[in-house]
Coordinates of C-alpha atoms in Angstrom, one line a residue:
X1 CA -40.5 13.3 -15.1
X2 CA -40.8 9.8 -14.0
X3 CA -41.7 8.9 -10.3
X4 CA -39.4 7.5 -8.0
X5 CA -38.3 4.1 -8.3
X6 CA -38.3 2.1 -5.0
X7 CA -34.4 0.8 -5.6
X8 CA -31.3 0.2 -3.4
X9 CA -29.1 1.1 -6.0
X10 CA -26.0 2.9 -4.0
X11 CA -26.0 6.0 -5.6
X12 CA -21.8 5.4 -6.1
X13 CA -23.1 2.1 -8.8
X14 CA -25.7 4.3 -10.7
X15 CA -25.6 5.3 -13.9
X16 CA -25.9 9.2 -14.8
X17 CA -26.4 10.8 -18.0
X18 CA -25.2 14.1 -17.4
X19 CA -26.5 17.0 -20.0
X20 CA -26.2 20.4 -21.3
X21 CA -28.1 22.7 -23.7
X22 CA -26.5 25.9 -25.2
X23 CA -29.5 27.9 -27.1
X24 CA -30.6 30.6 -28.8
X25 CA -32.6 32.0 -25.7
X26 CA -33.4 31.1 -22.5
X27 CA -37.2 30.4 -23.8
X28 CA -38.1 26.6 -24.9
X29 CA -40.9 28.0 -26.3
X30 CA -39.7 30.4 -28.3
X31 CA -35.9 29.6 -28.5
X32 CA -34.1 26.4 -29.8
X33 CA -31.1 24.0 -28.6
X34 CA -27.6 25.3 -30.6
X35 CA -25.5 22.4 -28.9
X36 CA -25.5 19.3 -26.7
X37 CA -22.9 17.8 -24.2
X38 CA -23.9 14.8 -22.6
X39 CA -21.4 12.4 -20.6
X40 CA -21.8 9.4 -19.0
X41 CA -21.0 7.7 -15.3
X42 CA -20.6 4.5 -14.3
X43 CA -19.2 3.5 -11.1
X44 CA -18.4 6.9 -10.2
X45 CA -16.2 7.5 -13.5
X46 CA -16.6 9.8 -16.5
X47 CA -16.8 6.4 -19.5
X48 CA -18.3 8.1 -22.4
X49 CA -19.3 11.7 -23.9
X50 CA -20.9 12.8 -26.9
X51 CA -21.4 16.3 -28.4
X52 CA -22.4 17.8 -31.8
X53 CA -23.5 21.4 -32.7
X54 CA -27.0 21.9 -33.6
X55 CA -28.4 23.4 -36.5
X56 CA -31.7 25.3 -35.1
X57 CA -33.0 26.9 -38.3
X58 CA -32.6 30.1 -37.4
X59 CA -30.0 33.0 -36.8
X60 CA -28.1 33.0 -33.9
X61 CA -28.8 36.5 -31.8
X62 CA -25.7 38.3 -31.4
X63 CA -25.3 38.3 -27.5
X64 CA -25.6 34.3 -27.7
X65 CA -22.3 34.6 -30.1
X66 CA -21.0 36.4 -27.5
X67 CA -21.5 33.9 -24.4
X68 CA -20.8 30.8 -26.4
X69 CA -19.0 31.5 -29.3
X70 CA -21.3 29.9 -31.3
X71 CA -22.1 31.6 -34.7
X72 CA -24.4 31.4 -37.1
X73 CA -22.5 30.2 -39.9
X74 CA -21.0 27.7 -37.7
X75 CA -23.9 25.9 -37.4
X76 CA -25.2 25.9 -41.4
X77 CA -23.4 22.2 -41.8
X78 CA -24.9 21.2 -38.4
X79 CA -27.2 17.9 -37.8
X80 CA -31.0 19.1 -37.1
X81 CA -32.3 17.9 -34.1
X82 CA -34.4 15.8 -35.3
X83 CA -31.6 13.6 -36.5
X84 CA -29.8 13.5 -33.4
X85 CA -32.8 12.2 -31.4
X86 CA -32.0 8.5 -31.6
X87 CA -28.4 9.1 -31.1
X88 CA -29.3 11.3 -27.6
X89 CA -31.7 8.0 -26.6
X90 CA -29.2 5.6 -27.0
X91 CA -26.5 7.6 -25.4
X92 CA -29.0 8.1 -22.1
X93 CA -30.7 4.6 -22.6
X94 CA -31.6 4.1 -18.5
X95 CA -29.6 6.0 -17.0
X96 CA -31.0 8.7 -14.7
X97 CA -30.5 12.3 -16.4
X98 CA -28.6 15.0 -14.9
X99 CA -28.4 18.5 -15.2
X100 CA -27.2 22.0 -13.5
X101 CA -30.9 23.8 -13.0
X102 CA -32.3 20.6 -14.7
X103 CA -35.6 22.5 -15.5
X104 CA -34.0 25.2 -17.9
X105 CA -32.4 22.0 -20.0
X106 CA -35.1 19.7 -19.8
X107 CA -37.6 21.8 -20.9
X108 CA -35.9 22.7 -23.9
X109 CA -35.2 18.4 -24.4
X110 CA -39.3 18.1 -24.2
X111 CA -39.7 20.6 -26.7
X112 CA -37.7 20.1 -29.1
X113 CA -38.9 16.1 -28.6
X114 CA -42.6 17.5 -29.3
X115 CA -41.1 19.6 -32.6
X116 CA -39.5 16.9 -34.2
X117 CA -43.0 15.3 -33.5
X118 CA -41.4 12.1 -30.7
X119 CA -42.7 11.6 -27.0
X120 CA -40.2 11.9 -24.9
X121 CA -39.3 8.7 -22.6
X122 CA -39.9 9.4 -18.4
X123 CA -36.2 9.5 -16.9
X124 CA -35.5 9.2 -13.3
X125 CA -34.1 12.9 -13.0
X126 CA -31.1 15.0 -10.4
X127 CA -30.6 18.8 -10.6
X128 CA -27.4 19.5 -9.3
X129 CA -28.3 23.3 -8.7
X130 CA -31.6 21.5 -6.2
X131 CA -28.7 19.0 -4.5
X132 CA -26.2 22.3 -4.2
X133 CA -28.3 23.6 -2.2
X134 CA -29.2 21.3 0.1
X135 CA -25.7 20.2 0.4
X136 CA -23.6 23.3 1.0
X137 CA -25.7 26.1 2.0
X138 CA -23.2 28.0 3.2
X139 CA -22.5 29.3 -0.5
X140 CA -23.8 32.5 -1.8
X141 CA -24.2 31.4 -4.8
X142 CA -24.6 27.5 -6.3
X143 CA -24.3 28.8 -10.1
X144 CA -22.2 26.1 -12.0
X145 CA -19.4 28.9 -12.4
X146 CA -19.1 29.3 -8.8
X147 CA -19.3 25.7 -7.3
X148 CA -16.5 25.0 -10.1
X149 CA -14.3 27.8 -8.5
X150 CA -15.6 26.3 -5.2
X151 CA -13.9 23.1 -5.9
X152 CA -11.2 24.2 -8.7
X153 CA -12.6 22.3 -11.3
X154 CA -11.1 22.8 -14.8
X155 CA -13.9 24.7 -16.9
X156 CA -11.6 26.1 -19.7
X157 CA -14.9 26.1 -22.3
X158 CA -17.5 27.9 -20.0
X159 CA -20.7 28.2 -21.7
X160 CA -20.0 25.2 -24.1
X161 CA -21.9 22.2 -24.1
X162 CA -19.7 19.2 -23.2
X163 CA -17.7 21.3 -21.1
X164 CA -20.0 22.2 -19.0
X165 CA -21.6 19.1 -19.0
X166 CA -18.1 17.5 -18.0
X167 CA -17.7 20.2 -15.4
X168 CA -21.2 19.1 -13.7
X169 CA -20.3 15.6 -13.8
X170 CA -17.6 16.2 -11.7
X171 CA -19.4 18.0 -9.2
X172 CA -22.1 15.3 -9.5
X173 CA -19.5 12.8 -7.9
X174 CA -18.5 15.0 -5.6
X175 CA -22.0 15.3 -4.4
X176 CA -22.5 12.1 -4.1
X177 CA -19.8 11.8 -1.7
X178 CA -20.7 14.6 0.4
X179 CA -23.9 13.4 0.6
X180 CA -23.1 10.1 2.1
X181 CA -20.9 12.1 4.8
X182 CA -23.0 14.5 5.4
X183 CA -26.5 13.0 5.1
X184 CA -26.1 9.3 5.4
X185 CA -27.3 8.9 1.8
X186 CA -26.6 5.0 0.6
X187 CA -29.3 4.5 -1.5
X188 CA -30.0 6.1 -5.1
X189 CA -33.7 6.9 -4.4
X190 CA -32.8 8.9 -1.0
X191 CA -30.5 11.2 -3.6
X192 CA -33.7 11.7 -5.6
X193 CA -35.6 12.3 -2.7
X194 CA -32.8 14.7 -1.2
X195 CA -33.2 17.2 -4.1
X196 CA -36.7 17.2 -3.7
X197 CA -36.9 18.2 0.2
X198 CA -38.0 21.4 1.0
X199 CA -35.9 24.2 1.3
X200 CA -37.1 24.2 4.8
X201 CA -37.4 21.1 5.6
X202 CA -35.2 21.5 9.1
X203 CA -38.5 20.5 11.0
X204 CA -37.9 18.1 13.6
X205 CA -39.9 15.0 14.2
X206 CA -41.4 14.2 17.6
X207 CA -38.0 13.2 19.7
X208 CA -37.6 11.6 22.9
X209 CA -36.8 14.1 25.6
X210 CA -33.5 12.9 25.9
X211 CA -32.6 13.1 22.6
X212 CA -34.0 16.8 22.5
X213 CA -32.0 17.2 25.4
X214 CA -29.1 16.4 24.1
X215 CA -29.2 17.9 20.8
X216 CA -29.6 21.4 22.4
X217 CA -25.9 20.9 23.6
X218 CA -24.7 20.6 19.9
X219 CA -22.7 23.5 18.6
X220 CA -21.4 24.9 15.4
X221 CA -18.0 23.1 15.6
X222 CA -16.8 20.0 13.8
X223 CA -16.9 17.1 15.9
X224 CA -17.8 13.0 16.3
X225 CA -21.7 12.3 17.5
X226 CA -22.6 9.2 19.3
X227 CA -26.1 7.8 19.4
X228 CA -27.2 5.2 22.0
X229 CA -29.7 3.3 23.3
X230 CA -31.6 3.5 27.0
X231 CA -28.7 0.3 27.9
X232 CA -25.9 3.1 26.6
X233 CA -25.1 0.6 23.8
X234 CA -23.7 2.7 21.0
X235 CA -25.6 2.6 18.0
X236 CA -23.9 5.1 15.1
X237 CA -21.0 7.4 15.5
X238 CA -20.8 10.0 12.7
X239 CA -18.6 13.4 12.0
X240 CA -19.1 16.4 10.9
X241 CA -18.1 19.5 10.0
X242 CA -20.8 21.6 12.0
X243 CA -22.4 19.2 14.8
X244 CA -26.0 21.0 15.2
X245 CA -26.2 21.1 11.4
X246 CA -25.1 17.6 10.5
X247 CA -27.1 16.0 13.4
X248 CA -30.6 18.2 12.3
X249 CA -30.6 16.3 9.2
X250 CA -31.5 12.9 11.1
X251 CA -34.1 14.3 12.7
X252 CA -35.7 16.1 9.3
X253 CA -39.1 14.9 7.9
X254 CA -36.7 14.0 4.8
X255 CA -34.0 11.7 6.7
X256 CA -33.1 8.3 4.6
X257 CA -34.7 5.3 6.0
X258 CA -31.3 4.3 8.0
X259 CA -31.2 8.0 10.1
X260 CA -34.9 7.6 11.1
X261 CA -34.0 3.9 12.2
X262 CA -31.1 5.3 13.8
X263 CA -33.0 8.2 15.9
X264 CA -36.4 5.5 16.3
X265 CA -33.8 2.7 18.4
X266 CA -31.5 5.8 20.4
X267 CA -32.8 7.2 23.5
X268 CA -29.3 9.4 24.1
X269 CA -26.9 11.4 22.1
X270 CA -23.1 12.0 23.1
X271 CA -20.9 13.8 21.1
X272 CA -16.8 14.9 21.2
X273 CA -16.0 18.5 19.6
X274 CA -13.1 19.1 17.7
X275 CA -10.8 21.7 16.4
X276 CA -10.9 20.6 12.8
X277 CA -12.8 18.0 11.0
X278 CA -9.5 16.2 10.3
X279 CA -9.8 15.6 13.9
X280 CA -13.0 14.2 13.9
X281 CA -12.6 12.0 10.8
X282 CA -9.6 10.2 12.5
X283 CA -11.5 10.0 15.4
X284 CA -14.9 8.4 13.7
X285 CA -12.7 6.0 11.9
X286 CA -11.0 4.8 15.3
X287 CA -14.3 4.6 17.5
X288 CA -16.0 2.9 14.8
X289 CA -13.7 0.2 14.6
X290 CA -13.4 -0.3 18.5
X291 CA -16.9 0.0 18.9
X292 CA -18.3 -2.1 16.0
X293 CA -22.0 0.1 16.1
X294 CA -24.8 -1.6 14.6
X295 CA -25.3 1.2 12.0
X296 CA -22.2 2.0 11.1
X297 CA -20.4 0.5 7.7
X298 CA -17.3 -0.9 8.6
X299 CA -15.4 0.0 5.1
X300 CA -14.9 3.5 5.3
X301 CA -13.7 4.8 2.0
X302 CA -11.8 8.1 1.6
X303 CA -11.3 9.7 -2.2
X304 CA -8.1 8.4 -4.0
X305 CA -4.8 9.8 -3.7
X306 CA -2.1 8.6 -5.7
X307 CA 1.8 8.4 -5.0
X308 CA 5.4 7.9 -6.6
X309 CA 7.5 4.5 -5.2
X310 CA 10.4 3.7 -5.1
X311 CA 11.5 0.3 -4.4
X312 CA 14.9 0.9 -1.9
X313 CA 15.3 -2.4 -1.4
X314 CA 16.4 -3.0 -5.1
X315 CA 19.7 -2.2 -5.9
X316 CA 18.5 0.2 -8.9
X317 CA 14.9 1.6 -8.0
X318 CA 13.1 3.4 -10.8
X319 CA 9.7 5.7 -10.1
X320 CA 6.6 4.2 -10.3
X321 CA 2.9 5.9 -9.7
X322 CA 0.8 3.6 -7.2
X323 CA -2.6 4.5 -5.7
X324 CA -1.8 2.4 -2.7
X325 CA 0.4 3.3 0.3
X326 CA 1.7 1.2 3.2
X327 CA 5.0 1.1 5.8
X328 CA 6.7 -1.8 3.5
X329 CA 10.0 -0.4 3.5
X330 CA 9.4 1.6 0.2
X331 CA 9.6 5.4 -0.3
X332 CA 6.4 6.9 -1.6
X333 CA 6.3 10.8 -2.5
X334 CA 3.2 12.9 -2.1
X335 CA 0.1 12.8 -2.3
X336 CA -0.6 14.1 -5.7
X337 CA -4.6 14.4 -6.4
X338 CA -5.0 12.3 -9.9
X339 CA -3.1 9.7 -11.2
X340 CA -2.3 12.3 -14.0
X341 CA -0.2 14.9 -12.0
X342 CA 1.8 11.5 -10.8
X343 CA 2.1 10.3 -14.3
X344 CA 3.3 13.2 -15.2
X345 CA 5.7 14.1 -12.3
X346 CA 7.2 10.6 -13.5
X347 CA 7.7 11.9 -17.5
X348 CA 9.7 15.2 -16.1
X349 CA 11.7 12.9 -14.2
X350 CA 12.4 10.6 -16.8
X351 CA 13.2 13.5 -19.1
X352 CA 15.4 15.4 -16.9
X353 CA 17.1 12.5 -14.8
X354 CA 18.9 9.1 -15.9
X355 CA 17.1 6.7 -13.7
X356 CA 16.1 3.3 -15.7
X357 CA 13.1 3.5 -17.3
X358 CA 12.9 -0.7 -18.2
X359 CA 11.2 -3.1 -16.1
X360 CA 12.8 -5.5 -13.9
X361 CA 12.9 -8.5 -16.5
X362 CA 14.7 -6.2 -18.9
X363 CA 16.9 -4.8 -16.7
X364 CA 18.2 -8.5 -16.2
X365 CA 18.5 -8.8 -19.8
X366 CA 21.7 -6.8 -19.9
X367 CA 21.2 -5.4 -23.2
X368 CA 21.8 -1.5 -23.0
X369 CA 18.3 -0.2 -24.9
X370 CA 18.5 3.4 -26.9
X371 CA 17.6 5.4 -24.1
X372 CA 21.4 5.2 -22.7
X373 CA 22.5 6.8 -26.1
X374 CA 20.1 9.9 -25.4
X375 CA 21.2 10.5 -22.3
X376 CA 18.0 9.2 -20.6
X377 CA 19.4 6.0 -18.1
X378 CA 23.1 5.2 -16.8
X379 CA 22.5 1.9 -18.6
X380 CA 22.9 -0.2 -14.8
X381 CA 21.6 -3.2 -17.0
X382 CA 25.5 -3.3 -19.0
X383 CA 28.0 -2.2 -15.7
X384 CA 27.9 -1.1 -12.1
X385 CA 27.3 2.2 -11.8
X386 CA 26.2 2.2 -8.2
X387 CA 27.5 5.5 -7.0
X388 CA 26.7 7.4 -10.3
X389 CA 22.8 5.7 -9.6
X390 CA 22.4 6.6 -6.1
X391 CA 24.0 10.6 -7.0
X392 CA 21.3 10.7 -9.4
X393 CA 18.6 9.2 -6.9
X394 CA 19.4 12.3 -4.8
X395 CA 18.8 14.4 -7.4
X396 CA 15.4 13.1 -8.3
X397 CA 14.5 12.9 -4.7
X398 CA 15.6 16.9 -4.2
X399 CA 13.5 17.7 -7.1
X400 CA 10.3 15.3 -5.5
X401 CA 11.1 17.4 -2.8
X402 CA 10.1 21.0 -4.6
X403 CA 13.4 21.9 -5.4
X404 CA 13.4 22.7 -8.7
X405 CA 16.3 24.5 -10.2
X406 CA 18.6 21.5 -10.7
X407 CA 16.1 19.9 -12.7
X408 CA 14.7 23.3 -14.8
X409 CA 19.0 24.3 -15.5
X410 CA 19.4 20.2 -16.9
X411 CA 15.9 20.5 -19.1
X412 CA 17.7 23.9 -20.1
X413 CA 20.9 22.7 -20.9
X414 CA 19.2 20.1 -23.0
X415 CA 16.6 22.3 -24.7
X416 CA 19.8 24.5 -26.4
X417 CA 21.6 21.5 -27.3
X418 CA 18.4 20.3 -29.3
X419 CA 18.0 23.3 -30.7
X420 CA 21.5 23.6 -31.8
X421 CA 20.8 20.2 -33.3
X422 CA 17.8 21.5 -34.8
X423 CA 15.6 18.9 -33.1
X424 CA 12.9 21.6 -32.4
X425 CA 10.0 19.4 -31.7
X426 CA 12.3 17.7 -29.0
X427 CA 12.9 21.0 -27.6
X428 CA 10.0 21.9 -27.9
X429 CA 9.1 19.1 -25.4
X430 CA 11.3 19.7 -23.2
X431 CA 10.1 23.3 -22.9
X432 CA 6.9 22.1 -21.8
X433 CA 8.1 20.3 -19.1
X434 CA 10.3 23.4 -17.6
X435 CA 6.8 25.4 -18.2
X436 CA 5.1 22.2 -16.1
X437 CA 8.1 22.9 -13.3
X438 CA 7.3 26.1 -12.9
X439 CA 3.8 27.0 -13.1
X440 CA 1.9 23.8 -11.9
X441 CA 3.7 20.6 -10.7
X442 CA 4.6 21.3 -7.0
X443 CA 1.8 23.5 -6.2
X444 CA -0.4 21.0 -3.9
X445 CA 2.6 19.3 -2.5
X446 CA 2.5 19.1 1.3
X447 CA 4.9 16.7 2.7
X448 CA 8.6 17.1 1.1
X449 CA 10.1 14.1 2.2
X450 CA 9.4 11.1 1.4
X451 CA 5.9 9.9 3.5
X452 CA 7.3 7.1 4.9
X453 CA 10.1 9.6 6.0
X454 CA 8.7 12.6 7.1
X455 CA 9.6 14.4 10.1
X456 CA 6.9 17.9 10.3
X457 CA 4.4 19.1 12.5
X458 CA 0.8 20.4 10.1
X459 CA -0.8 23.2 11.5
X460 CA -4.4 23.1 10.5
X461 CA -6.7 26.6 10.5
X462 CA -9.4 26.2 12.8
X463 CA -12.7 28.1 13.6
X464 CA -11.4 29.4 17.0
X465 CA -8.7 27.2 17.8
X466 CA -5.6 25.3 15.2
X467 CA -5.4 21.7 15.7
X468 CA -1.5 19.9 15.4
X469 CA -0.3 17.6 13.7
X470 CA 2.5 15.7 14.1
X471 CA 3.7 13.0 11.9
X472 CA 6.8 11.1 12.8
X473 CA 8.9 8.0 11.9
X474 CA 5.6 6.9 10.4
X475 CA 3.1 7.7 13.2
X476 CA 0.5 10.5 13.0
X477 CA -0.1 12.3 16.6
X478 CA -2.9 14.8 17.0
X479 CA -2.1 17.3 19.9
X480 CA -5.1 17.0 22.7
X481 CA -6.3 13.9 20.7
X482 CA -9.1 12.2 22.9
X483 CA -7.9 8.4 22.4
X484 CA -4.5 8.9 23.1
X485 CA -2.4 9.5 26.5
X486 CA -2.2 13.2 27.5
X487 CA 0.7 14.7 26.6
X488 CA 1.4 12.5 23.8
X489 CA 1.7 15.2 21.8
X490 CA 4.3 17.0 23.7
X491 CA 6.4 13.9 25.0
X492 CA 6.8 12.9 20.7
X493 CA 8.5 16.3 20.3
X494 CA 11.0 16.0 23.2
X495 CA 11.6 13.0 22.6
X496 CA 12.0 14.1 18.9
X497 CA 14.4 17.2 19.8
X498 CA 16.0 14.7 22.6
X499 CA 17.1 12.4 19.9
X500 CA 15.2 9.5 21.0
X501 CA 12.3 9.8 18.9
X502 CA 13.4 6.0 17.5
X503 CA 12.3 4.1 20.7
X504 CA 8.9 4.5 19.4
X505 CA 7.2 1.1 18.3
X506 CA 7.1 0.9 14.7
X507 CA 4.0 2.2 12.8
X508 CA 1.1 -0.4 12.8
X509 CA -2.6 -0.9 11.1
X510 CA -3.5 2.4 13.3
X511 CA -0.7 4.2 12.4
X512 CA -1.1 3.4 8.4
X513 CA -5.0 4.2 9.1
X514 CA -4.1 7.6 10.2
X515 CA -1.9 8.5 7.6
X516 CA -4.3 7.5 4.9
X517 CA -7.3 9.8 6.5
X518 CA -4.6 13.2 7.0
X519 CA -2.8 13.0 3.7
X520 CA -6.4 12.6 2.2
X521 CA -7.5 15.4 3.7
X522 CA -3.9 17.5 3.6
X523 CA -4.3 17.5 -0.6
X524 CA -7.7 19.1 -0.6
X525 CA -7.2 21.7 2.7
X526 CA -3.4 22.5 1.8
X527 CA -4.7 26.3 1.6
X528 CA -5.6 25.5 5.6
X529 CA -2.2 24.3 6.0
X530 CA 1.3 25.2 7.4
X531 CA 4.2 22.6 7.5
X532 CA 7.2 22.7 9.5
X533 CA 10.1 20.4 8.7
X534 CA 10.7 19.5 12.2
X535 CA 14.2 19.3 11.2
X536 CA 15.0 22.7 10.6
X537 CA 14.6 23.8 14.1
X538 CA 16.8 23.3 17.1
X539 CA 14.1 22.5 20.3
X540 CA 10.5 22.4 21.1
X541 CA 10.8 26.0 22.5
X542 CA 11.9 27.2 18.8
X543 CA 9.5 25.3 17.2
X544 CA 7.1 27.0 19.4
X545 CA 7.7 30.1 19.0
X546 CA 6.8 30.2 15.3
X547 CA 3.7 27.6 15.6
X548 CA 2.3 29.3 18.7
X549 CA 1.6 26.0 20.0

């Protein structure tokens, strides 16, 4: 494997070649590859794969058949290896190669390059089985088939090449996230050099006493750390999830260039425990930007969330997915966790409702377009229908809500009527967008309401104590939250139950910060999670009693 290149690549803009063997045996010397998957990142996304079945001149042992799937008269029509070499070459080219327990696969790559008599080219290399376990120790296990349960990533061809190789891409980019949150990795080569650290490698270098000092305070609770200089200037604030963990690794033989610049300039370290790490995220995010630290980057990015807008201030809104949210007078429901799920929330309620579909230009047009005659729009474009529209836009806000059975009884209604017809494919549609309804589409949703709109208090599972959220008319209000006035908290809900919860200010660049940072986080804790529609309780007393606040 080729040695490290000295680049300052962020590992985010890298290319990856991700790849995955199924075989005859778990032997390269003795066994031979059956199938390759290989896909390809750029930018952080999934732009190419390629897969073929492998013909390996031999039978394929029973038990094999078993696992994969694969049999042996599958594979009698198969390419050779040998003839998919150049094809595998130009699908890597430079990119660096990646693989779950990259020694298993890339042993069986060098041999059968040295069978089909070729040298194989030196590629920069990750194992995503060596990074899994220096990123998330606390799993039992780092198999692939546990870290995709761990994150619920779709696997539905286990033991099959591309799959697999998709489903380690996936975790690859979720690495390299976690990575730079919880190591301070920026640059490709400290990756590389990440998955090559001893196991061990928790030795500290030689630390100024007061830095020592201080990091025998850390506990095992999440929390915001603050290192400073012998003038108290602030020089980094981080979070974490576990303090004394997350701060060992700037102090480990192994720390990227930037933590042992960090720890070489700081003479104290301060640090602000939290009940959650939602907590300290919001709270990283808000120092940072007060305190402008030399090490810190200013453009914090959290993952993508995507949402469904509607434009109120047009006299006939229609659905639309956005990845971008603000306090701009428009309604946006979620978040939903891929622009897929939003997409898709948008078919069912084009299917099922009669909102206009057309775009604004068309709509001007007045010219009523087929989708009136099937039932599918009110047709606003050829008369007023201002009441009907706005009936309907409650109806498609109950159902973005979670309630489901007005929607599932009209996608009934229509499926017999198509089948009457005998337009079974169109029923047949239709059926899988009940199916969609009721197995799938409102199973991350966290906020009912509209976001924009939304009137609940979050309570978030902690270690040893729950943190609270509060988010109302737009604002997001953390109970005991360090930066704001004691009491907030408390003084939003009676002013809330009081009925004067509009005298608030209205929701600024903090406020729309916040929001981002908790829904981001809601959509991937929401097993953590219990929501109370603030509006379904008569006082603060009652509320209490159920929350336990």
């Amino acid at each position: 494997m080729l040695k490290i290149k000295e680049t300052k690549i962020d590992p985010g803009k890298a290319e990856f070649a991700v790849l995955d063997f199924e075989t005859t045996g778990t032997s390269s010397k003795t066994n031979r590859v059956i199938e390759i998957g290989l896909v390809k990142i750029k930018n952080k996304k999934i732009v190419d794969t390629y897969s073929s079945l492998i013909n390996p001149e031999t039978e394929i042992p029973y038990y094999i058949t078993n696992l994969t799937g694969i049999k042996t008269e599958d594979i009698v029509d198969a390419p050779t290896f040998n003839s998919t070499i150049q094809r595998l070459l130009d699908f890597i080219g430079d990119s660096i190669l990646v693989a779950h327990n990259l020694s298993f696969d890339y042993s069986f790559l060098k041999n059968e390059f040295l069978l089909a008599g070729y040298d194989l080219p030196e590629y920069q290399t990750l194992c995503t089985l060596k990074l899994a376990r220096k990123l998330y120790p606390e799993l039992k296990s780092k198999s692939l088939g546990n870290l995709v349960k761990h994150f619920r990533i779709r696997n539905e061809d286990a033991h099959r090449a591309l799959s697999d190789a998709t489903a380690t891409a996936k975790i690859l980019l979720k690495m390299i996230d976690e990575s730079k949150r919880s190591h301070g990795i920026e640059e490709l080569t400290d990756l590389i050099r990440l998955q090559q650290s001893p196991a061990a490698a928790k030795k500290f270098r030689l630390m100024k006493k007061g830095l020592a000092d201080d990091y025998g305070k850390l506990g095992d609770k999440p929390g915001v750390y603050i290192f400073k200089n012998r003038q108290d200037e602030i020089l980094y604030i981080g979070k974490a999830k576990l303090l004394r963990k997350r701060v060992a690794n700037h102090f480990a033989g192994t720390a990227p260039r930037k933590s042992k610049q960090i720890v070489r300039k700081s003479s104290k370290l301060d640090f602000i425990q939290t009940n959650t790490e939602l907590t300290a995220l919001i709270l990283e995010a808000e120092m940072v930007k007060i305190h402008k630290p030399e090490f810190n980057s200013q453009l914090k990015k959290y993952s993508q969330n995507y949402f469904i807008k509607f434009d109120i201030e047009k006299e006939y809104p229609a659905p639309k997915v956005t990845s971008k949210f603000d306090f701009d007078g428009k309604d946006y429901f979620g978040p939903y966790n891929s622009g897929d799920t939003a997409r898709n929330m948008v078919d069912i309620v084009n299917r099922t409702f009669s909102l206009r579909e057309c775009t604004e230009k068309d709509l001007k047009k007045g010219i009523i377009c087929y989708l009136h005659n099937i039932e599918r729009c009110l047709a606003p474009c050829a008369e007023k229908v201002d009441k009907e529209y706005k009936d309907e836009m409650e109806n498609v806000y109950e159902f973005l809500s979670g309630k489901n059975q007005h929607a599932v009884d009209r996608l009934l209604l229509k499926m017999k009527r198509l089948s009457d017809e005998k337009k079974y494919e169109q029923a047949a549609i239709l059926r899988d967008s009940v199916n969609s309804i009721l197995n799938q589409i409102h199973k991350t949703l966290v906020l009912s309401d509209p976001v924009n709109k939304a009137h609940v208090m979050v309570q978030i599972k902690g270690a040893d104590d729950d943190d609270y959220v509060l988010i109302v008319e737009g604002k997001v209000i953390v109970r005991g939250y360090p930066l704001d006035q004691p009491d907030y908290f408390s003084t939003v809900l009676d002013d809330y139950f009081g009925g004067t919860v509009r005298l608030f200010a209205e929701p600024d660049k903090r406020d729309l910060e916040r929001m981002k940072i908790a829904l981001s986080w809601f959509i991937n804790q929401r097993n953590r999670l219990t929501v109370y529609q603030l509006n379904e309780f008569e006082s603060f007393e009652e509320l209490s009693g159920y929350a336990s606040i």
